[in-house]
Amino acid sequence: MSTTWDDLVTTALLGTDRRPVSPGALLDEAALRTVQRRAALLPAAPRPLPEAAPEDVRPPLPEAARRRLALLLAERAAGPGGSGRRGGPDLTELLPQWLAAANDHGYRAPADLLPGLLDAARARSDLRPGALALGGPKALWLARLNPQWRYALRDAPASSAAPAATDAGEDVEQVWQEGLFAERVALLTSLRRRDPAAARELLATTWDRERAEDRLMFLDSLRDGLSPADEPFLEGALTDRGRTVRAAAAELLSALPASALAGRMAERARACVALDRTGGRPTVVVEAPHECDAGMRRDGVVAKPPAGRGERSWWLGQLVEAAPLGIWCERLGVAGAAEAVALPVADGWRPDLHAAWCRAAVRQEDAEWSRALLGPAASPPEPTGASWLDPAKLLSALPPAERAGWVAEFIAAHGLSEAFRLLGVCTVPWAKPLGRAVVDALDTAREAGGYPWSFSGVMGMAERCLDPDQADLLEALTVLPAGPGHDGAGHGAAGYWAEAYQRLIGTLRLRATMRRELADGSGPNAKGGRRQRERGPQTA
Amino acid sequence: MGPSTVGDMNPQGERWTAERVLELAPDAASRTAGAKLATPGPWSGAGARRGAVWGECAGSGGWPYRTVVDLAGPGFHCSCPSRKSPCKHALGLLLSWSEGPGAVPEGAPPDWAAQWLGKRREQEAAGSGAAASGPSRGPADPEAARRRAIRRARRIAAGASELERRLADLLRSGLASADAASYGRWEETAARMVDAQAPGLAARVRELASVAGSGSPARRTTRLLEECALLHTLNQGFLRLAELPEPLAATVRTRVGITPDAASLLASAPLVRDRWLVLAQRDADDGRLVTRRVWLRGRETGRMALLLSYGAAGRVPELSLPVGLALDAELAFHPSARPLRAALGTRHAAPAPVPGPPPGGDAEEALRAYGEALRDDPWLEGWPVVLSGVVPVPGRDGGDWQLADADGRSALPVAPGGDESALWRLTAISGGRPVRVFGECGHRGFTPLLAWAPEPVAL
C-alpha cells in the first residue's frame, strides 16, 4: 500500500490501471489521510504584524448618522442610475455636503466604514478632502496597507499627513528624484501645502533638468500658498526656455502686487491709460502700445494675438490685466473703483479696458473692483460687447452674503435661464433671499406654462443647495394636487411640476434629517469609542 | 408546545433598525432603490399598527402601489409588478417606518391592507395549528410514508452505487484525464443525483466539477483526490448504513441529503432553549437557489448552531435574524454525530442585545475545535469558532491574508476566494490591534463573519 500522500496523488494521477492497487482501496486510504491531515492542521507562522494605527480621539458619529453614512456609501458603490431619478433623491450627490457637515462637528469615521469611504474618494477626487478629514489618521494608516488607496497619502489634508512625511525625509527626496511624474506632482503639491518654502526649494534642485511641460505643471503647484518669498524663483523662470513656462511665471508674479514684475507692468499700463480733463467731462483715453518689446515679452506678454484680434489691443489687455488694480485711482484721479468704472472711455476702448480690469480683479481677488465691474444685478445686460464680462468669476471675489444677494437680485430681474453658472459660485446652503428668489422664479416659470425639465439644471442644484429650512416655504408656495395618484388631469405640466416639487421637497427634508442626525451627538445612545489598550512593540 | 411561528410573538412598539430592514433586501439594487423611496415624498396614507406597516407609493403610472408588510414572518405584499420580494416599495416603507413615528404614524389600516393582513393571519393560524397538532397526529398515513422512505433510500443507494462506479472509472484511468473538458459529464452526474433524491451527493459532485476546472495543476490534483476520497467514503457510508453506529448513520443520512423537515424535527427532537446570539447571516446564490446560513451561539449552553433557509429563483429566503442580537428561542438540532444544523422553534421574546461578546480562543484552539469536529463528521468543511484576539495581516495582491494571534507567535491563514472588502473592514476595525472575530475555521483557512468593535459588526 502507498505510504505517503504524494504517492497517493501520483497513483491517482496516473490511474490505478498501472499500479497494483484497486480504486476503492486508493480512495479509502486517501480519505483517511485527508481527514487525518485536516484534523491535525497547525497554525501558520505569522508574517510581520502591521503597526498599530494611531488612536483617533475625536467623538464617534451618532448612531443614526453612522447608518446614514453607511447608506450613502452603499448607494455610491451600487452606482448611479439604477431606478432613475424619479421619486427619490440622488443620495450620491448628498455625500459631499454630508462629509462637510460631519467634519464641522469634528466626528471621526466609524472604523468599519473606512474602506468604503476610501473607495468612494478613490473614485471621486472631489470627495477626497472631506473623506480623508473624516477618516483621520486611521484612514491613512489603512491606506498605507492597500496600494489601491495610495492616493490618500498624497491628497490627505496637511495636518493628518504631516507625521507621515516628517519621518520620511529621505522618502521625499527619493520620490522626487525617482518617482513617476504624477507621484512627483502629488508630492510637490502636498509639500507645498505644509511647507511652501521647502516645496519651492525641492523644485529648484531639479528645475533645470525638467522637461518644459513638466516645468509648467510644477510651476502650477506653486499657485497654492504663493507669497513674496517665491519672487526670486519666479523671476528666474521668466527667462525660461519654454514660452508657456514664462507666461505662467509672469502670471504668478502679477498676482503679487509688490513684485518687481507687477511694478514694471504698472509702469507700462500707466503709460497707455490716462485721464483727459480737457473736454467737458473727464474721459479715459487709451493709447495702446505700438510694439511688444523684448522687456514685455520677458515679462510674459504674448506677442502674437489670436486670429481676428488686433495686435495693439491684445498687448494692452495683457498689460492692464497684469498691473495691480491699486494704481488706477491715482492714475485716473478718482476715489474708488466704482468711479473708475463709471468714467467714459474714449474711442471705443471701453470693452478692452474693462475686460482687462475684470481679469485683473479675478486674478487679484479684489472685491471692490469686482463689485464695481459687476454693477447692479438688476441692470439690463450690456447690449454689445457683454461677452467680456464674466459675472460668475467676478462674484467669487465677493463675500458670500453679498454674492448671494447679487445673484438673488439678478434672478428676480432676469429669471433663471442665465443663472446656472452664477448659482454655482454661491455658498451652500443658499442664503434665505437667494433661495426665495429661486423658488419664486421657478413658480413664475410654472405659471407661465413652462415645463420643469427646462430647469432641470437649476432644480438639481436647488435639491443640493437650498436651505432645508425652506422646505416649508416651498410647500406653502406650491399648490400640489390633493395627493399622488389622484392627479386625474396630472399628466399636463401641472402634474410634472407637482412631481418635481415633491422630489425637491423630499430631498430638502432628507437633508434636514441628515443635519439633525449629525447634530444629535450627545444622546444617551451615543456609543463610546473603542477602549482597547495599546499593545507593546510587535517583536515576535 | 405552542405554535412555532413568530405570529404570536409581539413585535408591536419595537421599531426595526434600518440595518435590519436592509438585510431583507434581495440584492444591492433593491437596497439602493428602497433607500431612495425612504422619503416621505412619494408616500401617502402610510401607517403602522400591531406589527403591520402599510402605505401607498406614487409610481410611474396613474395609480399608486399599495404596499403592506406583516412584521411577523416577515411577509410582504405590494401591488407593483416587481418579482422581487420584498420589493423596493416594501423596503422603502420599512425604512421610513424605522426612522420613527414622524414618517409613519400609528393608525388603523385601510381596508385593502386589513384584508391582506387578515387573510395572512388566518392562514398562519391554520398553519401553526396544524404544526401544533402535528406531533400527536403524525403523518397522514404512516405506512405510506414508510414505503416512500424505503423507495427513496433505494434510489439513493442506486445513485451512490453509480457514483462509485464513476469514481472507480476515474481513478482507474487517472485524474490526469479529469480536466475542464469533463465538466459537462460531472454536471450530468450531478443531475442524476438530484433525480436520485440525493441533493447532498449532487452538491458534492458539483464541487468536484468546479475543482476539476480550476486551480494550478498540482493543487487541483490534490483537491480532486480529497474530494473523490470523501465522496467515496460518503457513498460507502450510505451503502452500509445498517453497519454504522446510529450517530454516524444520522450524519451520513444528513450529508447525503435526507433531512427531516423543520416541523417534524421540532416535533420529535429534544428542544434546546437558550438565548441564541445571532453571529452571522450569509447568503450564497448558486444561480438555482439562494442558501441562507444563520450562525447562532447559545449563551447558556455555549453551543453553536446553524440555521439554513432557502429561496428559489432569486427570492430572498424568508428567515432573517438581526446579527448581534440574541434570541430567546428553542432550537431542534438535526440528528448527527456532531450536531450543528438546527431548526428554529418557538421564539419567546423579540431579539435583544446581550452584554459582552462570547468567549473565544486562539488560532491553535480554533484548529483543534475543527479537528475534533472532524472526528465525528469527517465531511465537515469548517467549524464555527470565536477567536478572542487576532490581528488581520493583509496579504500581497489580495491573497495570503492571515489572522495572527495577539502574541504574534501563530496565525490562521484566511480562506482564499472570500470577499476582500470584508477583510479590509476587519483590518480597519482592528487598527493593528487584537480584535475578537467570529467565523468558520476549516481546512481551507478561516472565514471571518463578524467582528466585535466592540459592538458586533457583520463582515
Coordinates of N, CA, C and O in Angstrom, one line a residue, chain A residues 5 8-9 12-17 23-24 26-28 30-31 34-35 37-39 41-50 52-53 55 66-68 71 75 78 81 83-84 88-89 111-112 115 138 141-142 145-146 149 484-485 502 530 532 534-535 540, chain B residues 18-19 22 32 36 39 41 44 58 62 64 99 168 171-176 221-222 225-226 228-230 232-233 364 367 370-371 374 378 381 391-396 400 402 404 406 408-411 424-425 427-434 443 453 457:
Chain A
W5 N 1.3 10.7 1.1 CA 0.2 11.4 0.4 C 0.7 11.6 -1.1 O -0.1 11.4 -2.0
L8 N 0.1 8.7 -3.1 CA -1.3 8.5 -3.4 C -1.7 9.4 -4.6 O -2.4 9.0 -5.5
V9 N -1.2 10.6 -4.5 CA -1.5 11.6 -5.6 C -1.0 11.1 -6.9 O -1.7 11.1 -7.9
A12 N -3.1 8.3 -8.2 CA -4.4 8.8 -8.6 C -4.3 9.5 -10.0 O -5.1 9.4 -10.8
L13 N -3.2 10.2 -10.1 CA -3.0 11.0 -11.3 C -2.8 10.1 -12.5 O -3.4 10.3 -13.6
L14 N -2.0 9.0 -12.3 CA -1.7 8.1 -13.5 C -2.7 7.1 -13.7 O -2.8 6.5 -14.7
G15 N -3.5 6.8 -12.6 CA -4.5 5.8 -12.7 C -4.1 4.5 -12.1 O -2.9 4.1 -12.2
T16 N -5.1 3.8 -11.5 CA -4.7 2.6 -10.8 C -4.5 1.4 -11.7 O -4.0 0.3 -11.3
D17 N -4.9 1.6 -13.0 CA -4.6 0.5 -14.0 C -3.1 0.2 -14.1 O -2.8 -0.9 -14.4
P23 N -9.1 1.0 -7.1 CA -9.6 2.3 -6.9 C -10.2 2.5 -5.5 O -9.9 3.5 -4.8
G24 N -10.9 1.5 -5.1 CA -11.6 1.6 -3.8 C -10.6 1.7 -2.7 O -10.7 2.6 -1.8
L26 N -7.5 2.7 -2.9 CA -6.8 4.0 -3.0 C -7.6 5.1 -2.4 O -7.1 6.0 -1.6
L27 N -8.9 5.1 -2.7 CA -9.8 6.2 -2.2 C -10.0 6.1 -0.7 O -10.0 7.1 0.1
D28 N -10.0 4.8 -0.2 CA -10.1 4.6 1.3 C -8.9 5.3 2.0 O -9.0 6.0 2.9
A30 N -6.8 7.5 0.8 CA -6.8 8.9 0.6 C -7.8 9.6 1.5 O -7.4 10.7 2.1
A31 N -8.9 9.0 1.7 CA -9.9 9.7 2.6 C -9.3 9.7 4.0 O -9.4 10.7 4.7
T34 N -6.7 12.3 4.2 CA -7.3 13.7 4.1 C -7.8 14.1 5.4 O -7.5 15.2 5.9
V35 N -8.6 13.3 6.0 CA -9.2 13.6 7.3 C -8.1 13.8 8.4 O -8.2 14.7 9.2
R37 N -5.1 14.7 8.0 CA -4.4 15.9 7.7 C -5.2 17.1 8.2 O -4.7 18.0 8.8
R38 N -6.5 17.1 7.8 CA -7.3 18.2 8.2 C -7.4 18.3 9.7 O -7.5 19.4 10.3
A39 N -7.5 17.2 10.4 CA -7.7 17.2 11.8 C -6.4 17.6 12.6 O -6.5 18.0 13.7
L41 N -4.2 20.0 11.5 CA -3.7 21.3 11.0 C -3.1 22.1 12.1 O -3.7 22.1 13.2
L42 N -2.0 22.7 11.9 CA -1.4 23.6 12.9 C -1.4 25.0 12.4 O -1.4 25.3 11.2
P43 N -1.4 25.9 13.4 CA -1.3 27.4 12.9 C -0.1 27.6 12.1 O 0.9 26.9 12.2
A44 N -0.2 28.7 11.3 CA 1.0 29.0 10.4 C 1.9 30.0 11.2 O 1.5 30.5 12.2
A45 N 3.1 30.2 10.6 CA 3.9 31.3 11.2 C 3.4 32.6 10.7 O 3.2 32.7 9.5
P46 N 3.2 33.5 11.6 CA 2.7 34.8 11.1 C 3.7 35.7 10.4 O 4.9 35.6 10.7
R47 N 3.2 36.4 9.4 CA 4.1 37.4 8.8 C 4.1 38.6 9.8 O 3.4 38.7 10.7
P48 N 5.0 39.6 9.5 CA 5.1 40.7 10.5 C 3.8 41.4 10.6 O 3.1 41.7 9.6
L49 N 3.3 41.7 11.8 CA 2.1 42.4 12.0 C 2.2 43.9 11.6 O 3.3 44.4 11.7
P50 N 1.1 44.4 11.1 CA 1.1 45.9 10.8 C 1.3 46.6 12.2 O 0.8 46.2 13.2
A52 N 0.4 49.3 15.0 CA -0.9 49.7 15.4 C -1.3 51.1 14.9 O -0.4 51.9 14.8
A53 N -2.5 51.3 14.5 CA -2.9 52.6 14.0 C -2.9 53.6 15.1 O -3.2 53.3 16.3
E55 N -4.4 56.3 17.5 CA -5.7 56.4 18.1 C -6.4 57.7 17.6 O -5.7 58.7 17.5
R66 N -24.3 57.4 11.6 CA -23.4 56.3 11.2 C -24.2 55.5 10.1 O -23.7 55.1 9.1
R67 N -25.5 55.2 10.4 CA -26.3 54.4 9.5 C -26.4 55.2 8.2 O -26.4 54.6 7.1
R68 N -26.6 56.5 8.3 CA -26.8 57.3 7.1 C -25.5 57.2 6.2 O -25.6 57.1 5.0
L71 N -25.4 54.1 4.4 CA -26.3 54.1 3.3 C -25.8 54.9 2.1 O -25.9 54.5 0.9
E75 N -24.9 53.4 -1.5 CA -25.5 53.9 -2.7 C -24.5 54.2 -3.8 O -24.6 54.0 -5.0
A78 N -23.2 51.1 -5.3 CA -24.2 50.5 -6.2 C -24.2 51.2 -7.6 O -24.7 50.7 -8.6
G81 N -27.7 56.0 -11.5 CA -28.7 55.4 -12.3 C -29.6 54.5 -11.6 O -30.2 54.9 -10.6
S83 N -32.6 53.0 -10.4 CA -34.1 53.2 -10.6 C -34.4 54.5 -11.1 O -35.5 55.0 -11.0
G84 N -33.4 55.3 -11.5 CA -33.7 56.5 -12.2 C -33.9 57.6 -11.2 O -33.8 57.5 -10.0
G88 N -37.1 59.5 -5.7 CA -36.2 59.8 -4.5 C -35.0 60.6 -4.9 O -34.7 60.8 -6.1
P89 N -34.3 61.1 -4.0 CA -33.1 62.0 -4.2 C -31.9 61.1 -4.7 O -31.9 59.9 -4.4
A111 N -14.8 52.9 12.1 CA -13.7 52.1 11.6 C -14.2 51.2 10.4 O -13.6 51.2 9.4
D112 N -15.4 50.6 10.6 CA -15.8 49.6 9.6 C -16.2 50.3 8.3 O -16.4 49.6 7.3
P115 N -13.0 51.6 4.8 CA -12.7 51.1 3.5 C -13.7 51.6 2.4 O -13.3 52.0 1.3
K138 N -6.5 57.1 11.0 CA -6.7 55.7 10.8 C -6.9 55.4 9.3 O -6.5 54.4 8.8
W141 N -3.5 55.3 7.9 CA -2.9 54.0 8.3 C -3.3 52.9 7.4 O -2.5 52.1 6.9
L142 N -4.6 52.9 7.1 CA -5.2 51.8 6.3 C -4.7 52.0 4.8 O -4.4 51.0 4.2
L145 N -1.6 50.3 3.9 CA -1.6 48.9 3.7 C -2.1 48.4 2.4 O -1.9 47.3 2.0
N146 N -2.9 49.3 1.7 CA -3.6 48.9 0.5 C -3.2 49.8 -0.7 O -3.5 51.0 -0.7
W149 N -5.4 52.5 -2.2 CA -5.7 53.7 -1.5 C -4.5 54.6 -1.4 O -4.5 55.5 -0.6
P484 N -50.7 62.0 -4.5 CA -50.3 61.2 -5.6 C -51.3 60.3 -6.0 O -52.1 59.7 -5.2
G485 N -51.5 60.0 -7.3 CA -52.5 59.1 -7.7 C -53.8 59.7 -8.0 O -54.7 59.1 -8.6
Q502 N -42.3 67.8 -5.5 CA -42.3 66.8 -4.5 C -40.9 66.2 -4.2 O -40.5 66.0 -3.1
R530 N -13.7 53.1 20.9 CA -13.1 51.8 21.2 C -12.1 52.0 22.4 O -11.3 52.9 22.4
Q532 N -9.5 50.1 23.7 CA -8.6 48.9 23.7 C -7.2 49.4 24.1 O -6.8 50.5 23.7
E534 N -3.3 49.9 24.4 CA -2.2 49.9 23.4 C -1.4 48.6 23.6 O -1.3 48.1 24.7
R535 N -1.0 48.1 22.5 CA -0.1 46.9 22.6 C 1.3 47.3 22.7 O 1.7 48.4 22.3
A540 N 8.1 39.6 17.6 CA 7.6 38.2 17.9 C 8.7 37.4 18.6 O 9.9 37.6 18.3
Chain B
A18 N -32.7 50.5 10.6 CA -32.6 50.5 9.1 C -31.7 49.3 8.6 O -32.0 48.7 7.6
E19 N -30.7 48.9 9.4 CA -29.9 47.8 9.0 C -30.7 46.5 8.9 O -30.6 45.7 8.0
L22 N -32.6 46.6 5.8 CA -31.8 46.4 4.6 C -31.3 45.0 4.4 O -31.1 44.5 3.3
T32 N -30.6 50.0 -2.8 CA -30.5 51.4 -3.3 C -31.9 51.9 -3.6 O -32.2 53.0 -3.2
K36 N -33.9 55.0 -1.7 CA -34.4 56.2 -2.4 C -35.9 56.4 -2.1 O -36.3 57.6 -2.1
T39 N -38.2 58.3 1.7 CA -38.5 59.7 2.0 C -40.0 59.8 2.0 O -40.7 59.1 1.3
G41 N -41.8 61.9 0.5 CA -42.3 62.4 -0.8 C -43.3 61.5 -1.5 O -44.5 61.9 -1.6
S44 N -48.2 58.2 0.6 CA -49.3 58.8 1.2 C -50.1 57.7 2.0 O -50.0 56.5 1.7
A58 N -46.5 56.6 -4.8 CA -46.7 57.1 -6.1 C -45.8 56.4 -7.1 O -44.6 56.4 -6.8
G62 N -50.7 55.9 -13.2 CA -51.6 56.8 -12.6 C -52.0 56.4 -11.2 O -52.5 57.2 -10.4
P64 N -51.2 54.6 -7.5 CA -50.1 54.3 -6.5 C -50.1 52.8 -6.3 O -51.1 52.1 -6.4
E99 N -37.4 55.0 10.9 CA -36.9 56.3 11.3 C -37.7 56.9 12.5 O -37.2 57.8 13.1
A168 N -14.6 5.0 -9.6 CA -13.6 3.9 -9.9 C -13.1 4.1 -11.3 O -11.9 3.9 -11.5
L171 N -10.6 6.9 -11.3 CA -9.3 6.5 -10.7 C -8.5 5.5 -11.5 O -7.3 5.5 -11.5
R172 N -9.2 4.6 -12.2 CA -8.5 3.6 -13.0 C -7.8 4.3 -14.1 O -6.6 4.0 -14.4
S173 N -8.4 5.3 -14.8 CA -7.8 5.9 -15.9 C -6.9 7.1 -15.4 O -6.1 7.6 -16.2
G174 N -7.1 7.5 -14.2 CA -6.2 8.6 -13.7 C -6.8 10.0 -13.7 O -7.6 10.3 -14.6
L175 N -6.5 10.7 -12.7 CA -7.1 12.1 -12.5 C -6.6 13.0 -13.6 O -7.2 14.1 -13.9
A176 N -5.5 12.6 -14.2 CA -4.9 13.5 -15.3 C -6.0 13.7 -16.4 O -6.0 14.7 -17.1
T221 N -5.0 18.5 -8.5 CA -5.0 17.0 -8.3 C -5.2 16.7 -6.9 O -6.0 15.8 -6.5
T222 N -4.5 17.4 -6.0 CA -4.7 17.1 -4.6 C -6.1 17.3 -4.1 O -6.7 16.5 -3.5
L225 N -8.4 14.6 -5.5 CA -8.3 13.3 -4.8 C -9.0 13.4 -3.5 O -9.7 12.5 -3.1
E226 N -8.8 14.6 -2.8 CA -9.5 14.7 -1.5 C -11.0 14.6 -1.7 O -11.7 13.9 -0.9
C228 N -12.7 13.3 -4.2 CA -13.2 12.0 -4.6 C -13.2 11.0 -3.4 O -14.1 10.2 -3.2
A229 N -12.1 11.1 -2.6 CA -12.0 10.2 -1.5 C -13.1 10.4 -0.5 O -13.7 9.4 0.0
L230 N -13.4 11.7 -0.2 CA -14.5 11.9 0.8 C -15.9 11.5 0.2 O -16.8 11.0 0.9
H232 N -16.3 9.2 -2.0 CA -16.3 7.7 -1.9 C -16.7 7.2 -0.5 O -17.5 6.3 -0.4
T233 N -16.1 7.8 0.5 CA -16.4 7.4 1.9 C -17.9 7.6 2.2 O -18.6 6.8 2.8
E364 N -4.7 28.1 17.6 CA -4.5 26.7 17.8 C -5.8 26.1 18.3 O -6.2 25.0 17.8
L367 N -8.2 25.6 15.4 CA -8.0 24.4 14.6 C -8.3 23.1 15.3 O -8.7 22.2 14.7
Y370 N -12.0 22.4 15.1 CA -12.3 21.9 13.8 C -11.9 20.4 13.7 O -12.6 19.5 13.3
G371 N -10.6 20.1 14.2 CA -10.1 18.8 14.2 C -11.0 17.8 15.0 O -11.3 16.7 14.6
L374 N -14.1 17.0 13.2 CA -13.9 16.1 12.1 C -14.0 14.6 12.6 O -14.3 13.7 11.8
P378 N -16.4 13.5 9.4 CA -15.2 13.7 8.5 C -15.5 14.6 7.3 O -14.6 15.0 6.6
E381 N -16.5 20.8 6.4 CA -15.5 21.7 5.7 C -14.9 22.7 6.7 O -13.9 23.3 6.5
V391 N -5.0 39.8 15.0 CA -4.7 41.0 14.2 C -4.7 40.5 12.7 O -3.9 39.6 12.4
P392 N -5.5 41.2 11.9 CA -5.5 40.8 10.5 C -4.2 41.3 9.9 O -3.8 42.5 10.1
V393 N -3.6 40.5 9.1 CA -2.4 40.9 8.4 C -2.7 40.8 6.9 O -2.9 39.7 6.3
P394 N -2.8 42.0 6.2 CA -3.1 42.0 4.8 C -2.1 41.2 4.0 O -0.9 41.2 4.3
G395 N -2.6 40.5 2.9 CA -1.7 39.7 2.1 C -1.2 40.6 0.9 O -1.6 41.8 0.8
R396 N -0.4 40.0 0.1 CA 0.1 40.7 -1.0 C -0.9 40.4 -2.2 O -1.2 39.3 -2.4
D400 N -3.2 35.5 0.5 CA -2.3 35.3 1.7 C -2.7 36.1 2.9 O -1.9 36.4 3.7
Q402 N -3.8 36.8 6.7 CA -3.7 36.0 7.9 C -4.4 36.7 9.0 O -4.5 37.9 9.0
A404 N -3.4 36.9 12.8 CA -2.4 36.5 13.7 C -2.8 36.6 15.1 O -3.5 37.6 15.5
A406 N -2.5 37.5 19.0 CA -2.0 38.8 19.6 C -0.6 38.7 20.0 O 0.2 39.7 19.9
G408 N 1.7 37.3 18.4 CA 2.5 37.3 17.2 C 3.2 36.0 17.0 O 4.2 35.9 16.2
R409 N 2.8 34.9 17.6 CA 3.5 33.6 17.5 C 2.9 32.7 16.5 O 3.6 31.8 15.9
S410 N 1.6 32.8 16.3 CA 1.0 31.9 15.3 C -0.2 32.6 14.6 O -0.6 33.6 15.1
A411 N -0.6 32.0 13.5 CA -1.6 32.7 12.7 C -2.4 31.7 12.0 O -2.0 30.5 11.7
W424 N -10.8 44.0 4.6 CA -10.4 45.4 4.8 C -11.2 46.0 5.9 O -10.7 46.8 6.7
R425 N -12.5 45.7 6.0 CA -13.3 46.2 7.1 C -12.8 45.7 8.4 O -12.6 46.5 9.4
T427 N -9.8 44.7 9.0 CA -8.5 45.4 9.3 C -8.7 46.8 9.9 O -8.0 47.2 10.8
A428 N -9.7 47.5 9.3 CA -10.0 48.9 9.8 C -10.5 48.8 11.2 O -10.1 49.6 12.1
I429 N -11.3 47.8 11.5 CA -11.8 47.7 12.9 C -10.7 47.4 13.8 O -10.6 48.0 14.9
S430 N -9.8 46.6 13.4 CA -8.7 46.2 14.3 C -7.7 47.3 14.5 O -7.2 47.5 15.6
G431 N -7.4 48.0 13.4 CA -6.4 49.1 13.6 C -5.1 48.6 14.0 O -4.3 49.3 14.7
G432 N -4.8 47.3 13.6 CA -3.5 46.8 14.0 C -3.5 46.3 15.5 O -2.4 45.9 15.9
R433 N -4.6 46.3 16.1 CA -4.7 45.8 17.5 C -5.6 44.5 17.5 O -6.4 44.3 16.6
P434 N -5.4 43.7 18.5 CA -6.2 42.4 18.6 C -7.7 42.7 18.6 O -8.2 43.6 19.3
H443 N -10.4 23.5 6.7 CA -9.1 23.1 6.1 C -8.6 24.1 5.0 O -7.5 24.1 4.7
A453 N -16.4 45.4 17.8 CA -15.6 46.6 17.5 C -15.8 47.7 18.6 O -15.5 48.8 18.3
V457 N -20.1 43.8 14.6 CA -20.2 44.4 13.2 C -20.1 43.2 12.3 O -19.2 42.4 12.3

